[in-house]
């Protein structure tokens, strides 16, 4: 299974603030088909990276604008369904009030691509509908903004909660093997083992 990274630049907007961000978009598949994880800022960059391969799905790790603002034009370009957890529908509606995701992510679901299975893990905290996607065959997890290189995603804005995200990471992601590679929504990749001590310390500090 091939894993390809595209980065795009744009604006993250929430609670009246705006921040310039660089987003990671992950293409997972082979020479014939791919899944796209997140659709940030520039749909044409994703179309170009897919390079004619069948896009099996546009899988959104959560509903913040910088992860979904290219989703609808990407869907129009590649004819693939958009997946989002329904707990983030209020975030989706800010960006795409006249459109809807095609399918709902749910705990225990899975995606098949290039002979691999990626399981859906609901990991709320950064937003209520955050999900991560684990491929046991490759020992890789795509975490969006739930877990970064250096710790949990931000929880200082609407619909986010620090104890919730720390508990999600501890209970779900730290259950994965330490050598599992973590591909994030922004910044560098990491491993579960590299983040374990910091998350356990934060959980103890918060009493979760």
mmCIF file of C-alpha atoms in Angstrom:
data_model
loop_
_atom_site.group_PDB
_atom_site.id
_atom_site.type_symbol
_atom_site.label_atom_id
_atom_site.label_comp_id
_atom_site.label_asym_id
_atom_site.label_seq_id
_atom_site.Cartn_x
_atom_site.Cartn_y
_atom_site.Cartn_z
ATOM 1 C CA UNK A 1 0.000 0.000 0.000
ATOM 2 C CA UNK A 2 1.355 3.399 -0.991
ATOM 3 C CA UNK A 3 0.964 6.474 1.220
ATOM 4 C CA UNK A 4 1.393 9.860 -0.452
ATOM 5 C CA UNK A 5 1.459 13.280 1.190
ATOM 6 C CA UNK A 6 0.209 16.513 -0.338
ATOM 7 C CA UNK A 7 0.392 19.818 1.532
ATOM 8 C CA UNK A 8 -1.765 22.855 0.853
ATOM 9 C CA UNK A 9 -1.847 26.300 2.438
ATOM 10 C CA UNK A 10 -4.838 28.367 3.461
ATOM 11 C CA UNK A 11 -6.851 29.839 6.313
ATOM 12 C CA UNK A 12 -8.285 28.117 9.368
ATOM 13 C CA UNK A 13 -11.236 30.148 10.638
ATOM 14 C CA UNK A 14 -13.212 29.599 13.850
ATOM 15 C CA UNK A 15 -14.779 31.742 16.569
ATOM 16 C CA UNK A 16 -14.113 34.912 14.585
ATOM 17 C CA UNK A 17 -10.371 34.321 14.256
ATOM 18 C CA UNK A 18 -8.294 33.407 11.228
ATOM 19 C CA UNK A 19 -4.917 31.658 11.116
ATOM 20 C CA UNK A 20 -2.663 30.736 8.205
ATOM 21 C CA UNK A 21 -2.077 26.986 8.169
ATOM 22 C CA UNK A 22 -0.408 24.279 6.121
ATOM 23 C CA UNK A 23 -2.507 21.124 5.924
ATOM 24 C CA UNK A 24 -1.497 17.539 5.264
ATOM 25 C CA UNK A 25 -3.627 15.575 2.802
ATOM 26 C CA UNK A 26 -2.962 11.845 2.641
ATOM 27 C CA UNK A 27 -3.598 9.613 -0.373
ATOM 28 C CA UNK A 28 -3.641 5.910 0.458
ATOM 29 C CA UNK A 29 -3.849 3.184 -2.168
ATOM 30 C CA UNK A 30 -1.995 1.841 -5.167
ATOM 31 C CA UNK A 31 -1.586 2.499 -8.893
ATOM 32 C CA UNK A 32 -5.299 2.000 -9.494
ATOM 33 C CA UNK A 33 -7.259 3.399 -6.548
ATOM 34 C CA UNK A 34 -6.859 5.726 -3.570
ATOM 35 C CA UNK A 35 -8.639 7.029 -0.519
ATOM 36 C CA UNK A 36 -8.177 10.734 0.197
ATOM 37 C CA UNK A 37 -7.897 11.753 3.840
ATOM 38 C CA UNK A 38 -8.995 15.384 4.195
ATOM 39 C CA UNK A 39 -9.703 17.929 1.478
ATOM 40 C CA UNK A 40 -7.872 21.122 2.320
ATOM 41 C CA UNK A 41 -7.867 24.443 0.460
ATOM 42 C CA UNK A 42 -7.083 23.367 -3.123
ATOM 43 C CA UNK A 43 -9.028 20.545 -4.737
ATOM 44 C CA UNK A 44 -6.980 20.708 -7.944
ATOM 45 C CA UNK A 45 -3.806 19.731 -6.104
ATOM 46 C CA UNK A 46 -5.577 16.579 -4.925
ATOM 47 C CA UNK A 47 -6.965 15.830 -8.389
ATOM 48 C CA UNK A 48 -3.466 16.189 -9.821
ATOM 49 C CA UNK A 49 -2.018 13.855 -7.182
ATOM 50 C CA UNK A 50 -4.686 11.224 -7.822
ATOM 51 C CA UNK A 51 -3.542 11.361 -11.446
ATOM 52 C CA UNK A 52 -6.475 9.512 -12.922
ATOM 53 C CA UNK A 53 -6.746 6.819 -10.261
ATOM 54 C CA UNK A 54 -10.163 5.897 -8.936
ATOM 55 C CA UNK A 55 -10.868 7.847 -5.739
ATOM 56 C CA UNK A 56 -12.781 5.475 -3.458
ATOM 57 C CA UNK A 57 -13.709 8.115 -0.931
ATOM 58 C CA UNK A 58 -13.011 11.571 0.447
ATOM 59 C CA UNK A 59 -12.623 10.830 4.144
ATOM 60 C CA UNK A 60 -12.720 13.849 6.457
ATOM 61 C CA UNK A 61 -10.994 13.450 9.803
ATOM 62 C CA UNK A 62 -13.184 16.244 11.214
ATOM 63 C CA UNK A 63 -15.260 19.215 10.178
ATOM 64 C CA UNK A 64 -13.008 22.250 10.669
ATOM 65 C CA UNK A 65 -13.012 24.454 7.584
ATOM 66 C CA UNK A 66 -9.363 23.878 6.684
ATOM 67 C CA UNK A 67 -9.986 20.125 6.362
ATOM 68 C CA UNK A 68 -13.214 20.326 4.346
ATOM 69 C CA UNK A 69 -13.068 23.498 2.244
ATOM 70 C CA UNK A 70 -12.042 21.621 -0.911
ATOM 71 C CA UNK A 71 -14.367 18.648 -0.350
ATOM 72 C CA UNK A 72 -17.305 19.581 -2.562
ATOM 73 C CA UNK A 73 -15.287 20.666 -5.634
ATOM 74 C CA UNK A 74 -13.136 17.557 -5.167
ATOM 75 C CA UNK A 75 -16.248 15.394 -5.109
ATOM 76 C CA UNK A 76 -17.450 17.077 -8.283
ATOM 77 C CA UNK A 77 -14.087 16.480 -9.979
ATOM 78 C CA UNK A 78 -13.519 12.826 -9.047
ATOM 79 C CA UNK A 79 -17.061 11.517 -8.375
ATOM 80 C CA UNK A 80 -16.289 10.097 -4.938
ATOM 81 C CA UNK A 81 -18.421 10.127 -1.776
ATOM 82 C CA UNK A 82 -17.591 12.452 1.109
ATOM 83 C CA UNK A 83 -17.460 10.820 4.546
ATOM 84 C CA UNK A 84 -17.808 12.797 7.815
ATOM 85 C CA UNK A 85 -18.927 11.948 11.340
ATOM 86 C CA UNK A 86 -22.339 13.483 11.936
ATOM 87 C CA UNK A 87 -21.241 15.014 15.269
ATOM 88 C CA UNK A 88 -19.377 17.619 13.189
ATOM 89 C CA UNK A 89 -22.330 18.542 11.005
ATOM 90 C CA UNK A 90 -22.543 22.030 12.566
ATOM 91 C CA UNK A 91 -18.955 22.705 11.424
ATOM 92 C CA UNK A 92 -19.686 21.381 7.943
ATOM 93 C CA UNK A 93 -22.742 23.623 7.652
ATOM 94 C CA UNK A 94 -20.655 26.758 8.191
ATOM 95 C CA UNK A 95 -18.574 25.979 5.101
ATOM 96 C CA UNK A 96 -21.097 24.151 2.915
ATOM 97 C CA UNK A 97 -24.612 25.240 3.980
ATOM 98 C CA UNK A 98 -26.119 24.119 0.672
ATOM 99 C CA UNK A 99 -24.402 20.715 0.450
ATOM 100 C CA UNK A 100 -24.132 17.616 2.612
ATOM 101 C CA UNK A 101 -21.616 14.822 3.111
ATOM 102 C CA UNK A 102 -22.649 11.642 1.335
ATOM 103 C CA UNK A 103 -22.003 9.152 4.135
ATOM 104 C CA UNK A 104 -21.460 9.139 7.887
ATOM 105 C CA UNK A 105 -18.360 7.863 9.613
ATOM 106 C CA UNK A 106 -19.003 5.661 12.633
ATOM 107 C CA UNK A 107 -16.942 3.827 15.230
ATOM 108 C CA UNK A 108 -16.182 0.327 14.046
ATOM 109 C CA UNK A 109 -16.583 1.079 10.354
ATOM 110 C CA UNK A 110 -13.822 0.416 7.873
ATOM 111 C CA UNK A 111 -12.497 1.249 4.434
ATOM 112 C CA UNK A 112 -11.005 -1.178 1.936
ATOM 113 C CA UNK A 113 -8.362 0.052 -0.488
ATOM 114 C CA UNK A 114 -5.466 -1.621 -2.287
ATOM 115 C CA UNK A 115 -5.951 -4.838 -0.328
ATOM 116 C CA UNK A 116 -5.787 -3.079 3.029
ATOM 117 C CA UNK A 117 -8.453 -2.363 5.635
ATOM 118 C CA UNK A 118 -8.481 0.890 7.604
ATOM 119 C CA UNK A 119 -10.651 0.858 10.698
ATOM 120 C CA UNK A 120 -12.572 3.921 11.876
ATOM 121 C CA UNK A 121 -11.893 5.097 15.438
ATOM 122 C CA UNK A 122 -14.113 7.859 16.848
ATOM 123 C CA UNK A 123 -11.783 10.091 18.880
ATOM 124 C CA UNK A 124 -13.665 13.214 20.016
ATOM 125 C CA UNK A 125 -12.021 16.163 21.722
ATOM 126 C CA UNK A 126 -10.541 18.458 19.085
ATOM 127 C CA UNK A 127 -14.072 18.437 17.722
ATOM 128 C CA UNK A 128 -16.993 16.155 18.600
ATOM 129 C CA UNK A 129 -16.762 14.182 15.370
ATOM 130 C CA UNK A 130 -13.011 13.651 15.075
ATOM 131 C CA UNK A 131 -12.041 10.238 13.737
ATOM 132 C CA UNK A 132 -8.767 8.386 13.235
ATOM 133 C CA UNK A 133 -8.108 5.605 10.732
ATOM 134 C CA UNK A 134 -5.897 2.608 11.552
ATOM 135 C CA UNK A 135 -4.364 0.151 9.115
ATOM 136 C CA UNK A 136 -3.150 -2.797 11.168
ATOM 137 C CA UNK A 137 -1.534 -4.373 8.111
ATOM 138 C CA UNK A 138 0.821 -1.434 7.695
ATOM 139 C CA UNK A 139 0.854 -0.306 11.352
ATOM 140 C CA UNK A 140 -0.125 3.208 10.337
ATOM 141 C CA UNK A 141 -2.777 5.511 11.781
ATOM 142 C CA UNK A 142 -4.093 8.745 10.273
ATOM 143 C CA UNK A 143 -5.017 11.037 13.163
ATOM 144 C CA UNK A 144 -6.057 14.342 11.615
ATOM 145 C CA UNK A 145 -5.848 16.924 14.392
ATOM 146 C CA UNK A 146 -6.391 14.477 17.269
ATOM 147 C CA UNK A 147 -2.707 13.618 17.822
ATOM 148 C CA UNK A 148 0.310 15.521 16.554
ATOM 149 C CA UNK A 149 4.045 15.125 16.816
ATOM 150 C CA UNK A 150 4.336 16.595 20.304
ATOM 151 C CA UNK A 151 0.934 15.894 21.766
ATOM 152 C CA UNK A 152 -2.825 16.374 21.448
ATOM 153 C CA UNK A 153 -4.558 18.694 19.045
ATOM 154 C CA UNK A 154 -5.738 22.122 20.158
ATOM 155 C CA UNK A 155 -8.772 22.401 22.438
ATOM 156 C CA UNK A 156 -9.062 26.142 23.043
ATOM 157 C CA UNK A 157 -11.980 26.840 20.721
ATOM 158 C CA UNK A 158 -15.655 26.008 20.289
ATOM 159 C CA UNK A 159 -16.750 22.361 20.385
ATOM 160 C CA UNK A 160 -13.401 21.192 21.783
ATOM 161 C CA UNK A 161 -12.442 19.822 25.192
ATOM 162 C CA UNK A 162 -9.011 18.926 26.565
ATOM 163 C CA UNK A 163 -9.996 16.104 28.957
ATOM 164 C CA UNK A 164 -12.034 14.522 26.153
ATOM 165 C CA UNK A 165 -9.201 14.547 23.606
ATOM 166 C CA UNK A 166 -6.665 13.232 26.114
ATOM 167 C CA UNK A 167 -9.019 10.416 27.106
ATOM 168 C CA UNK A 168 -9.642 9.612 23.425
ATOM 169 C CA UNK A 169 -5.932 9.376 22.709
ATOM 170 C CA UNK A 170 -5.185 7.378 25.843
ATOM 171 C CA UNK A 171 -8.042 4.917 25.409
ATOM 172 C CA UNK A 172 -7.928 4.442 21.649
ATOM 173 C CA UNK A 173 -4.594 5.466 20.164
ATOM 174 C CA UNK A 174 -2.322 4.355 23.006
ATOM 175 C CA UNK A 175 -3.874 0.904 22.633
ATOM 176 C CA UNK A 176 -2.007 0.640 19.324
ATOM 177 C CA UNK A 177 1.545 -0.771 19.132
ATOM 178 C CA UNK A 178 4.329 1.673 19.979
ATOM 179 C CA UNK A 179 5.886 1.421 16.518
ATOM 180 C CA UNK A 180 2.640 2.478 14.815
ATOM 181 C CA UNK A 181 3.394 5.430 12.537
ATOM 182 C CA UNK A 182 1.136 8.446 13.150
ATOM 183 C CA UNK A 183 0.361 10.552 10.081
ATOM 184 C CA UNK A 184 -1.098 13.861 11.232
ATOM 185 C CA UNK A 185 -3.252 16.652 9.841
ATOM 186 C CA UNK A 186 -0.490 19.245 10.186
ATOM 187 C CA UNK A 187 3.272 18.984 10.658
ATOM 188 C CA UNK A 188 5.554 15.995 10.967
ATOM 189 C CA UNK A 189 4.628 12.369 11.445
ATOM 190 C CA UNK A 190 5.450 10.590 14.696
ATOM 191 C CA UNK A 191 4.859 7.229 16.400
ATOM 192 C CA UNK A 192 2.584 6.068 19.174
ATOM 193 C CA UNK A 193 5.620 5.199 21.272
ATOM 194 C CA UNK A 194 7.085 8.683 20.923
ATOM 195 C CA UNK A 195 3.866 10.273 22.199
ATOM 196 C CA UNK A 196 2.935 7.751 24.893
ATOM 197 C CA UNK A 197 4.701 9.223 27.932
ATOM 198 C CA UNK A 198 3.462 12.745 27.232
ATOM 199 C CA UNK A 199 -0.133 11.625 26.858
ATOM 200 C CA UNK A 200 -0.027 9.486 29.971
ATOM 201 C CA UNK A 201 1.398 12.407 31.945
ATOM 202 C CA UNK A 202 -1.290 14.760 30.620
ATOM 203 C CA UNK A 203 -4.017 12.252 31.479
ATOM 204 C CA UNK A 204 -2.698 12.000 35.022
ATOM 205 C CA UNK A 205 -2.522 15.802 35.310
ATOM 206 C CA UNK A 206 -6.123 16.163 34.156
ATOM 207 C CA UNK A 207 -7.365 13.223 36.187
ATOM 208 C CA UNK A 208 -8.936 11.457 33.217
#
